[in-house]
């Protein structure tokens, strides 16, 4: 997110800020995604559509080489219902705040070498270099704001599961068939010697 700009991994909604040119009062910007940027973000995150996506973002330099990025996302996400695959619309209106720290080294697990996440809610993230892609930050916040398991109102799992053919099995009233009854029958079956 805060890595130096890499042309191969260019964000779909790139908005680069040079922190060395940022004034003492910081910077405020409006990120409004074009139709093609919305389509690219929808493809990246597996949405059916992304409409009217925009964010108001402020970037402020703080003492101690900290950079605070705050903003609010607005827009409309269309996703497939996890049960029926029908379109589900989610209106976005989500605020975020991220703190970056210059020259902060990531703590790594000695065995796996992977970055260790800090459990503190407002723990600073490392900032490499002097360029910050605010567009990528906004894109990542979009993915976090999206409903992970969108569900169309009123749809239940029973509505989408296939119904057994021939209706329910008949047995003694109040008696239920045990799920492992077939295995018990095999266990009790006489074995043939080989």
mmCIF file with all atom_site columns, C-alpha atoms in Angstrom:
data_model
loop_
_atom_site.group_PDB
_atom_site.id
_atom_site.type_symbol
_atom_site.label_atom_id
_atom_site.label_alt_id
_atom_site.label_comp_id
_atom_site.label_asym_id
_atom_site.label_entity_id
_atom_site.label_seq_id
_atom_site.pdbx_PDB_ins_code
_atom_site.Cartn_x
_atom_site.Cartn_y
_atom_site.Cartn_z
_atom_site.occupancy
_atom_site.B_iso_or_equiv
_atom_site.pdbx_formal_charge
_atom_site.auth_seq_id
_atom_site.auth_comp_id
_atom_site.auth_asym_id
_atom_site.auth_atom_id
_atom_site.pdbx_PDB_model_num
ATOM 1   C CA . UNK A 1 1   ? 0.000   0.000   0.000   1.00 0.00 ? 1   UNK A CA 1
ATOM 2   C CA . UNK A 1 2   ? 2.767   2.435   0.879   1.00 0.00 ? 2   UNK A CA 1
ATOM 3   C CA . UNK A 1 3   ? 5.488   0.797   -1.165  1.00 0.00 ? 3   UNK A CA 1
ATOM 4   C CA . UNK A 1 4   ? 7.367   2.773   -3.795  1.00 0.00 ? 4   UNK A CA 1
ATOM 5   C CA . UNK A 1 5   ? 5.397   3.059   -7.007  1.00 0.00 ? 5   UNK A CA 1
ATOM 6   C CA . UNK A 1 6   ? 5.806   -0.089  -9.097  1.00 0.00 ? 6   UNK A CA 1
ATOM 7   C CA . UNK A 1 7   ? 4.494   0.056   -12.656 1.00 0.00 ? 7   UNK A CA 1
ATOM 8   C CA . UNK A 1 8   ? 3.809   -3.711  -12.714 1.00 0.00 ? 8   UNK A CA 1
ATOM 9   C CA . UNK A 1 9   ? 1.576   -3.526  -9.616  1.00 0.00 ? 9   UNK A CA 1
ATOM 10  C CA . UNK A 1 10  ? -0.167  -0.277  -10.455 1.00 0.00 ? 10  UNK A CA 1
ATOM 11  C CA . UNK A 1 11  ? -3.429  0.295   -8.606  1.00 0.00 ? 11  UNK A CA 1
ATOM 12  C CA . UNK A 1 12  ? -6.709  0.479   -10.529 1.00 0.00 ? 12  UNK A CA 1
ATOM 13  C CA . UNK A 1 13  ? -7.411  3.854   -8.914  1.00 0.00 ? 13  UNK A CA 1
ATOM 14  C CA . UNK A 1 14  ? -3.923  5.263   -8.479  1.00 0.00 ? 14  UNK A CA 1
ATOM 15  C CA . UNK A 1 15  ? -3.626  8.662   -6.731  1.00 0.00 ? 15  UNK A CA 1
ATOM 16  C CA . UNK A 1 16  ? -0.006  9.294   -5.727  1.00 0.00 ? 16  UNK A CA 1
ATOM 17  C CA . UNK A 1 17  ? 0.998   11.889  -3.123  1.00 0.00 ? 17  UNK A CA 1
ATOM 18  C CA . UNK A 1 18  ? 4.632   12.954  -2.664  1.00 0.00 ? 18  UNK A CA 1
ATOM 19  C CA . UNK A 1 19  ? 4.990   13.302  1.098   1.00 0.00 ? 19  UNK A CA 1
ATOM 20  C CA . UNK A 1 20  ? 8.098   15.484  0.715   1.00 0.00 ? 20  UNK A CA 1
ATOM 21  C CA . UNK A 1 21  ? 5.946   18.113  -1.016  1.00 0.00 ? 21  UNK A CA 1
ATOM 22  C CA . UNK A 1 22  ? 3.133   17.909  1.515   1.00 0.00 ? 22  UNK A CA 1
ATOM 23  C CA . UNK A 1 23  ? 2.741   21.153  3.456   1.00 0.00 ? 23  UNK A CA 1
ATOM 24  C CA . UNK A 1 24  ? 2.453   21.483  7.215   1.00 0.00 ? 24  UNK A CA 1
ATOM 25  C CA . UNK A 1 25  ? -1.317  21.708  6.899   1.00 0.00 ? 25  UNK A CA 1
ATOM 26  C CA . UNK A 1 26  ? -1.473  18.385  5.050   1.00 0.00 ? 26  UNK A CA 1
ATOM 27  C CA . UNK A 1 27  ? -3.586  17.704  2.027   1.00 0.00 ? 27  UNK A CA 1
ATOM 28  C CA . UNK A 1 28  ? -7.221  16.991  1.323   1.00 0.00 ? 28  UNK A CA 1
ATOM 29  C CA . UNK A 1 29  ? -8.323  15.307  -1.844  1.00 0.00 ? 29  UNK A CA 1
ATOM 30  C CA . UNK A 1 30  ? -11.426 13.918  -3.438  1.00 0.00 ? 30  UNK A CA 1
ATOM 31  C CA . UNK A 1 31  ? -10.961 10.527  -5.094  1.00 0.00 ? 31  UNK A CA 1
ATOM 32  C CA . UNK A 1 32  ? -13.722 9.932   -7.635  1.00 0.00 ? 32  UNK A CA 1
ATOM 33  C CA . UNK A 1 33  ? -13.468 6.705   -9.595  1.00 0.00 ? 33  UNK A CA 1
ATOM 34  C CA . UNK A 1 34  ? -14.198 6.797   -13.313 1.00 0.00 ? 34  UNK A CA 1
ATOM 35  C CA . UNK A 1 35  ? -16.393 4.124   -14.908 1.00 0.00 ? 35  UNK A CA 1
ATOM 36  C CA . UNK A 1 36  ? -13.327 2.200   -16.078 1.00 0.00 ? 36  UNK A CA 1
ATOM 37  C CA . UNK A 1 37  ? -11.749 2.408   -12.606 1.00 0.00 ? 37  UNK A CA 1
ATOM 38  C CA . UNK A 1 38  ? -15.003 1.182   -11.037 1.00 0.00 ? 38  UNK A CA 1
ATOM 39  C CA . UNK A 1 39  ? -15.113 -1.724  -13.495 1.00 0.00 ? 39  UNK A CA 1
ATOM 40  C CA . UNK A 1 40  ? -11.468 -2.620  -12.737 1.00 0.00 ? 40  UNK A CA 1
ATOM 41  C CA . UNK A 1 41  ? -12.061 -2.492  -8.967  1.00 0.00 ? 41  UNK A CA 1
ATOM 42  C CA . UNK A 1 42  ? -15.228 -4.599  -9.311  1.00 0.00 ? 42  UNK A CA 1
ATOM 43  C CA . UNK A 1 43  ? -13.253 -7.197  -11.248 1.00 0.00 ? 43  UNK A CA 1
ATOM 44  C CA . UNK A 1 44  ? -10.416 -7.185  -8.690  1.00 0.00 ? 44  UNK A CA 1
ATOM 45  C CA . UNK A 1 45  ? -12.729 -7.728  -5.718  1.00 0.00 ? 45  UNK A CA 1
ATOM 46  C CA . UNK A 1 46  ? -15.262 -10.031 -7.422  1.00 0.00 ? 46  UNK A CA 1
ATOM 47  C CA . UNK A 1 47  ? -18.201 -7.605  -7.362  1.00 0.00 ? 47  UNK A CA 1
ATOM 48  C CA . UNK A 1 48  ? -20.903 -7.702  -10.016 1.00 0.00 ? 48  UNK A CA 1
ATOM 49  C CA . UNK A 1 49  ? -20.678 -3.897  -10.204 1.00 0.00 ? 49  UNK A CA 1
ATOM 50  C CA . UNK A 1 50  ? -19.354 -0.843  -8.412  1.00 0.00 ? 50  UNK A CA 1
ATOM 51  C CA . UNK A 1 51  ? -21.281 2.381   -8.965  1.00 0.00 ? 51  UNK A CA 1
ATOM 52  C CA . UNK A 1 52  ? -20.593 5.985   -7.985  1.00 0.00 ? 52  UNK A CA 1
ATOM 53  C CA . UNK A 1 53  ? -17.513 5.190   -5.915  1.00 0.00 ? 53  UNK A CA 1
ATOM 54  C CA . UNK A 1 54  ? -15.806 8.188   -4.309  1.00 0.00 ? 54  UNK A CA 1
ATOM 55  C CA . UNK A 1 55  ? -13.836 9.065   -1.198  1.00 0.00 ? 55  UNK A CA 1
ATOM 56  C CA . UNK A 1 56  ? -12.839 12.248  0.616   1.00 0.00 ? 56  UNK A CA 1
ATOM 57  C CA . UNK A 1 57  ? -9.373  11.784  2.092   1.00 0.00 ? 57  UNK A CA 1
ATOM 58  C CA . UNK A 1 58  ? -7.033  13.893  4.226   1.00 0.00 ? 58  UNK A CA 1
ATOM 59  C CA . UNK A 1 59  ? -3.324  13.187  4.598   1.00 0.00 ? 59  UNK A CA 1
ATOM 60  C CA . UNK A 1 60  ? -1.583  14.837  7.557   1.00 0.00 ? 60  UNK A CA 1
ATOM 61  C CA . UNK A 1 61  ? 2.042   14.763  8.669   1.00 0.00 ? 61  UNK A CA 1
ATOM 62  C CA . UNK A 1 62  ? 2.476   14.424  12.418  1.00 0.00 ? 62  UNK A CA 1
ATOM 63  C CA . UNK A 1 63  ? 5.514   14.812  14.662  1.00 0.00 ? 63  UNK A CA 1
ATOM 64  C CA . UNK A 1 64  ? 7.620   11.694  14.903  1.00 0.00 ? 64  UNK A CA 1
ATOM 65  C CA . UNK A 1 65  ? 7.440   10.952  11.148  1.00 0.00 ? 65  UNK A CA 1
ATOM 66  C CA . UNK A 1 66  ? 3.857   9.718   11.312  1.00 0.00 ? 66  UNK A CA 1
ATOM 67  C CA . UNK A 1 67  ? 1.419   10.135  8.434   1.00 0.00 ? 67  UNK A CA 1
ATOM 68  C CA . UNK A 1 68  ? -2.297  9.952   9.207   1.00 0.00 ? 68  UNK A CA 1
ATOM 69  C CA . UNK A 1 69  ? -4.706  9.133   6.385   1.00 0.00 ? 69  UNK A CA 1
ATOM 70  C CA . UNK A 1 70  ? -8.400  9.623   7.191   1.00 0.00 ? 70  UNK A CA 1
ATOM 71  C CA . UNK A 1 71  ? -11.360 9.443   4.899   1.00 0.00 ? 71  UNK A CA 1
ATOM 72  C CA . UNK A 1 72  ? -14.917 8.433   4.091   1.00 0.00 ? 72  UNK A CA 1
ATOM 73  C CA . UNK A 1 73  ? -15.991 6.105   1.275   1.00 0.00 ? 73  UNK A CA 1
ATOM 74  C CA . UNK A 1 74  ? -19.291 6.387   -0.553  1.00 0.00 ? 74  UNK A CA 1
ATOM 75  C CA . UNK A 1 75  ? -20.738 4.380   -3.399  1.00 0.00 ? 75  UNK A CA 1
ATOM 76  C CA . UNK A 1 76  ? -22.775 1.321   -4.254  1.00 0.00 ? 76  UNK A CA 1
ATOM 77  C CA . UNK A 1 77  ? -21.541 -2.286  -4.483  1.00 0.00 ? 77  UNK A CA 1
ATOM 78  C CA . UNK A 1 78  ? -23.489 -5.008  -6.287  1.00 0.00 ? 78  UNK A CA 1
ATOM 79  C CA . UNK A 1 79  ? -22.503 -8.549  -5.298  1.00 0.00 ? 79  UNK A CA 1
ATOM 80  C CA . UNK A 1 80  ? -23.894 -12.037 -5.849  1.00 0.00 ? 80  UNK A CA 1
ATOM 81  C CA . UNK A 1 81  ? -25.939 -13.471 -2.972  1.00 0.00 ? 81  UNK A CA 1
ATOM 82  C CA . UNK A 1 82  ? -23.996 -16.333 -1.363  1.00 0.00 ? 82  UNK A CA 1
ATOM 83  C CA . UNK A 1 83  ? -27.111 -18.528 -1.449  1.00 0.00 ? 83  UNK A CA 1
ATOM 84  C CA . UNK A 1 84  ? -29.108 -17.673 -4.560  1.00 0.00 ? 84  UNK A CA 1
ATOM 85  C CA . UNK A 1 85  ? -26.457 -15.840 -6.663  1.00 0.00 ? 85  UNK A CA 1
ATOM 86  C CA . UNK A 1 86  ? -28.994 -13.060 -7.247  1.00 0.00 ? 86  UNK A CA 1
ATOM 87  C CA . UNK A 1 87  ? -27.662 -9.479  -7.175  1.00 0.00 ? 87  UNK A CA 1
ATOM 88  C CA . UNK A 1 88  ? -27.444 -7.843  -3.735  1.00 0.00 ? 88  UNK A CA 1
ATOM 89  C CA . UNK A 1 89  ? -26.835 -4.099  -3.449  1.00 0.00 ? 89  UNK A CA 1
ATOM 90  C CA . UNK A 1 90  ? -24.884 -2.526  -0.584  1.00 0.00 ? 90  UNK A CA 1
ATOM 91  C CA . UNK A 1 91  ? -24.762 1.234   -0.106  1.00 0.00 ? 91  UNK A CA 1
ATOM 92  C CA . UNK A 1 92  ? -21.363 2.364   1.163   1.00 0.00 ? 92  UNK A CA 1
ATOM 93  C CA . UNK A 1 93  ? -20.812 5.117   3.696   1.00 0.00 ? 93  UNK A CA 1
ATOM 94  C CA . UNK A 1 94  ? -17.764 4.083   5.670   1.00 0.00 ? 94  UNK A CA 1
ATOM 95  C CA . UNK A 1 95  ? -15.079 6.059   7.522   1.00 0.00 ? 95  UNK A CA 1
ATOM 96  C CA . UNK A 1 96  ? -11.471 4.924   7.969   1.00 0.00 ? 96  UNK A CA 1
ATOM 97  C CA . UNK A 1 97  ? -8.259  6.060   9.653   1.00 0.00 ? 97  UNK A CA 1
ATOM 98  C CA . UNK A 1 98  ? -4.785  4.642   9.065   1.00 0.00 ? 98  UNK A CA 1
ATOM 99  C CA . UNK A 1 99  ? -1.532  5.701   10.726  1.00 0.00 ? 99  UNK A CA 1
ATOM 100 C CA . UNK A 1 100 ? 1.754   5.196   8.865   1.00 0.00 ? 100 UNK A CA 1
ATOM 101 C CA . UNK A 1 101 ? 5.195   5.509   10.428  1.00 0.00 ? 101 UNK A CA 1
ATOM 102 C CA . UNK A 1 102 ? 8.287   6.341   8.390   1.00 0.00 ? 102 UNK A CA 1
ATOM 103 C CA . UNK A 1 103 ? 11.326  4.148   8.960   1.00 0.00 ? 103 UNK A CA 1
ATOM 104 C CA . UNK A 1 104 ? 9.274   1.604   10.917  1.00 0.00 ? 104 UNK A CA 1
ATOM 105 C CA . UNK A 1 105 ? 10.480  -1.920  10.317  1.00 0.00 ? 105 UNK A CA 1
ATOM 106 C CA . UNK A 1 106 ? 7.966   -4.726  10.173  1.00 0.00 ? 106 UNK A CA 1
ATOM 107 C CA . UNK A 1 107 ? 8.277   -7.329  12.883  1.00 0.00 ? 107 UNK A CA 1
ATOM 108 C CA . UNK A 1 108 ? 8.779   -10.732 11.265  1.00 0.00 ? 108 UNK A CA 1
ATOM 109 C CA . UNK A 1 109 ? 8.146   -14.242 12.560  1.00 0.00 ? 109 UNK A CA 1
ATOM 110 C CA . UNK A 1 110 ? 11.574  -15.887 12.969  1.00 0.00 ? 110 UNK A CA 1
ATOM 111 C CA . UNK A 1 111 ? 10.345  -19.278 11.700  1.00 0.00 ? 111 UNK A CA 1
ATOM 112 C CA . UNK A 1 112 ? 8.181   -18.342 8.704   1.00 0.00 ? 112 UNK A CA 1
ATOM 113 C CA . UNK A 1 113 ? 9.596   -14.912 7.905   1.00 0.00 ? 113 UNK A CA 1
ATOM 114 C CA . UNK A 1 114 ? 6.047   -13.520 7.522   1.00 0.00 ? 114 UNK A CA 1
ATOM 115 C CA . UNK A 1 115 ? 5.034   -10.132 8.913   1.00 0.00 ? 115 UNK A CA 1
ATOM 116 C CA . UNK A 1 116 ? 3.530   -10.233 12.410  1.00 0.00 ? 116 UNK A CA 1
ATOM 117 C CA . UNK A 1 117 ? 0.338   -8.210  12.804  1.00 0.00 ? 117 UNK A CA 1
ATOM 118 C CA . UNK A 1 118 ? 0.013   -5.840  15.735  1.00 0.00 ? 118 UNK A CA 1
ATOM 119 C CA . UNK A 1 119 ? -3.164  -6.360  17.777  1.00 0.00 ? 119 UNK A CA 1
ATOM 120 C CA . UNK A 1 120 ? -3.536  -2.652  18.600  1.00 0.00 ? 120 UNK A CA 1
ATOM 121 C CA . UNK A 1 121 ? -6.317  -0.995  16.603  1.00 0.00 ? 121 UNK A CA 1
ATOM 122 C CA . UNK A 1 122 ? -4.349  2.159   15.787  1.00 0.00 ? 122 UNK A CA 1
ATOM 123 C CA . UNK A 1 123 ? -0.875  0.594   15.469  1.00 0.00 ? 123 UNK A CA 1
ATOM 124 C CA . UNK A 1 124 ? 1.175   2.340   12.781  1.00 0.00 ? 124 UNK A CA 1
ATOM 125 C CA . UNK A 1 125 ? 1.913   0.621   9.503   1.00 0.00 ? 125 UNK A CA 1
ATOM 126 C CA . UNK A 1 126 ? 5.382   0.883   8.000   1.00 0.00 ? 126 UNK A CA 1
ATOM 127 C CA . UNK A 1 127 ? 5.880   3.504   5.318   1.00 0.00 ? 127 UNK A CA 1
ATOM 128 C CA . UNK A 1 128 ? 8.649   2.928   2.796   1.00 0.00 ? 128 UNK A CA 1
ATOM 129 C CA . UNK A 1 129 ? 9.777   5.863   0.728   1.00 0.00 ? 129 UNK A CA 1
ATOM 130 C CA . UNK A 1 130 ? 8.146   9.237   0.317   1.00 0.00 ? 130 UNK A CA 1
ATOM 131 C CA . UNK A 1 131 ? 5.332   8.311   -2.103  1.00 0.00 ? 131 UNK A CA 1
ATOM 132 C CA . UNK A 1 132 ? 1.891   7.290   -0.845  1.00 0.00 ? 132 UNK A CA 1
ATOM 133 C CA . UNK A 1 133 ? -0.766  5.830   -3.139  1.00 0.00 ? 133 UNK A CA 1
ATOM 134 C CA . UNK A 1 134 ? -3.974  7.165   -1.619  1.00 0.00 ? 134 UNK A CA 1
ATOM 135 C CA . UNK A 1 135 ? -5.987  5.458   -4.375  1.00 0.00 ? 135 UNK A CA 1
ATOM 136 C CA . UNK A 1 136 ? -4.706  2.046   -3.314  1.00 0.00 ? 136 UNK A CA 1
ATOM 137 C CA . UNK A 1 137 ? -5.490  2.844   0.318   1.00 0.00 ? 137 UNK A CA 1
ATOM 138 C CA . UNK A 1 138 ? -9.051  3.722   -0.717  1.00 0.00 ? 138 UNK A CA 1
ATOM 139 C CA . UNK A 1 139 ? -9.300  0.507   -2.787  1.00 0.00 ? 139 UNK A CA 1
ATOM 140 C CA . UNK A 1 140 ? -8.196  -1.594  0.179   1.00 0.00 ? 140 UNK A CA 1
ATOM 141 C CA . UNK A 1 141 ? -10.704 0.132   2.442   1.00 0.00 ? 141 UNK A CA 1
ATOM 142 C CA . UNK A 1 142 ? -13.400 -0.619  -0.145  1.00 0.00 ? 142 UNK A CA 1
ATOM 143 C CA . UNK A 1 143 ? -12.602 -4.323  0.065   1.00 0.00 ? 143 UNK A CA 1
ATOM 144 C CA . UNK A 1 144 ? -12.831 -4.165  3.870   1.00 0.00 ? 144 UNK A CA 1
ATOM 145 C CA . UNK A 1 145 ? -16.152 -2.281  3.804   1.00 0.00 ? 145 UNK A CA 1
ATOM 146 C CA . UNK A 1 146 ? -17.803 -4.759  1.411   1.00 0.00 ? 146 UNK A CA 1
ATOM 147 C CA . UNK A 1 147 ? -20.104 -7.347  2.950   1.00 0.00 ? 147 UNK A CA 1
ATOM 148 C CA . UNK A 1 148 ? -18.064 -10.601 2.972   1.00 0.00 ? 148 UNK A CA 1
ATOM 149 C CA . UNK A 1 149 ? -21.158 -12.845 2.677   1.00 0.00 ? 149 UNK A CA 1
ATOM 150 C CA . UNK A 1 150 ? -23.866 -10.833 0.933   1.00 0.00 ? 150 UNK A CA 1
ATOM 151 C CA . UNK A 1 151 ? -27.318 -12.328 1.355   1.00 0.00 ? 151 UNK A CA 1
ATOM 152 C CA . UNK A 1 152 ? -30.520 -11.317 -0.344  1.00 0.00 ? 152 UNK A CA 1
ATOM 153 C CA . UNK A 1 153 ? -33.190 -10.437 2.264   1.00 0.00 ? 153 UNK A CA 1
ATOM 154 C CA . UNK A 1 154 ? -35.572 -13.298 2.986   1.00 0.00 ? 154 UNK A CA 1
ATOM 155 C CA . UNK A 1 155 ? -33.474 -16.016 1.294   1.00 0.00 ? 155 UNK A CA 1
ATOM 156 C CA . UNK A 1 156 ? -32.835 -19.035 3.519   1.00 0.00 ? 156 UNK A CA 1
ATOM 157 C CA . UNK A 1 157 ? -30.529 -21.974 2.983   1.00 0.00 ? 157 UNK A CA 1
ATOM 158 C CA . UNK A 1 158 ? -33.533 -24.311 2.810   1.00 0.00 ? 158 UNK A CA 1
ATOM 159 C CA . UNK A 1 159 ? -34.819 -22.278 -0.163  1.00 0.00 ? 159 UNK A CA 1
ATOM 160 C CA . UNK A 1 160 ? -31.794 -23.096 -2.310  1.00 0.00 ? 160 UNK A CA 1
ATOM 161 C CA . UNK A 1 161 ? -31.006 -26.681 -1.264  1.00 0.00 ? 161 UNK A CA 1
ATOM 162 C CA . UNK A 1 162 ? -32.329 -29.400 -3.568  1.00 0.00 ? 162 UNK A CA 1
ATOM 163 C CA . UNK A 1 163 ? -35.406 -31.144 -2.242  1.00 0.00 ? 163 UNK A CA 1
ATOM 164 C CA . UNK A 1 164 ? -35.279 -34.943 -1.829  1.00 0.00 ? 164 UNK A CA 1
ATOM 165 C CA . UNK A 1 165 ? -37.046 -36.856 -4.589  1.00 0.00 ? 165 UNK A CA 1
ATOM 166 C CA . UNK A 1 166 ? -40.216 -38.667 -3.615  1.00 0.00 ? 166 UNK A CA 1
ATOM 167 C CA . UNK A 1 167 ? -40.788 -36.552 -0.535  1.00 0.00 ? 167 UNK A CA 1
ATOM 168 C CA . UNK A 1 168 ? -39.678 -37.352 2.982   1.00 0.00 ? 168 UNK A CA 1
ATOM 169 C CA . UNK A 1 169 ? -38.896 -40.932 3.982   1.00 0.00 ? 169 UNK A CA 1
ATOM 170 C CA . UNK A 1 170 ? -41.544 -42.700 5.906   1.00 0.00 ? 170 UNK A CA 1
ATOM 171 C CA . UNK A 1 171 ? -40.775 -44.407 9.157   1.00 0.00 ? 171 UNK A CA 1
ATOM 172 C CA . UNK A 1 172 ? -42.321 -44.881 12.516  1.00 0.00 ? 172 UNK A CA 1
ATOM 173 C CA . UNK A 1 173 ? -43.800 -41.633 13.851  1.00 0.00 ? 173 UNK A CA 1
ATOM 174 C CA . UNK A 1 174 ? -41.253 -39.749 15.924  1.00 0.00 ? 174 UNK A CA 1
ATOM 175 C CA . UNK A 1 175 ? -38.439 -42.053 14.785  1.00 0.00 ? 175 UNK A CA 1
ATOM 176 C CA . UNK A 1 176 ? -35.547 -40.434 12.960  1.00 0.00 ? 176 UNK A CA 1
ATOM 177 C CA . UNK A 1 177 ? -33.002 -42.224 10.865  1.00 0.00 ? 177 UNK A CA 1
ATOM 178 C CA . UNK A 1 178 ? -29.518 -41.923 12.326  1.00 0.00 ? 178 UNK A CA 1
ATOM 179 C CA . UNK A 1 179 ? -26.944 -40.549 9.851   1.00 0.00 ? 179 UNK A CA 1
ATOM 180 C CA . UNK A 1 180 ? -24.588 -43.492 10.479  1.00 0.00 ? 180 UNK A CA 1
ATOM 181 C CA . UNK A 1 181 ? -27.291 -46.185 10.299  1.00 0.00 ? 181 UNK A CA 1
ATOM 182 C CA . UNK A 1 182 ? -25.927 -47.403 6.956   1.00 0.00 ? 182 UNK A CA 1
ATOM 183 C CA . UNK A 1 183 ? -22.454 -47.888 8.441   1.00 0.00 ? 183 UNK A CA 1
ATOM 184 C CA . UNK A 1 184 ? -23.900 -49.774 11.407  1.00 0.00 ? 184 UNK A CA 1
ATOM 185 C CA . UNK A 1 185 ? -25.642 -52.127 8.961   1.00 0.00 ? 185 UNK A CA 1
ATOM 186 C CA . UNK A 1 186 ? -22.320 -52.786 7.218   1.00 0.00 ? 186 UNK A CA 1
ATOM 187 C CA . UNK A 1 187 ? -20.601 -53.429 10.559  1.00 0.00 ? 187 UNK A CA 1
ATOM 188 C CA . UNK A 1 188 ? -23.238 -56.025 11.490  1.00 0.00 ? 188 UNK A CA 1
ATOM 189 C CA . UNK A 1 189 ? -23.142 -57.742 8.086   1.00 0.00 ? 189 UNK A CA 1
ATOM 190 C CA . UNK A 1 190 ? -21.317 -61.096 8.105   1.00 0.00 ? 190 UNK A CA 1
ATOM 191 C CA . UNK A 1 191 ? -17.904 -60.935 6.372   1.00 0.00 ? 191 UNK A CA 1
ATOM 192 C CA . UNK A 1 192 ? -16.859 -63.321 3.682   1.00 0.00 ? 192 UNK A CA 1
ATOM 193 C CA . UNK A 1 193 ? -13.481 -64.914 4.176   1.00 0.00 ? 193 UNK A CA 1
ATOM 194 C CA . UNK A 1 194 ? -11.042 -64.277 1.388   1.00 0.00 ? 194 UNK A CA 1
#
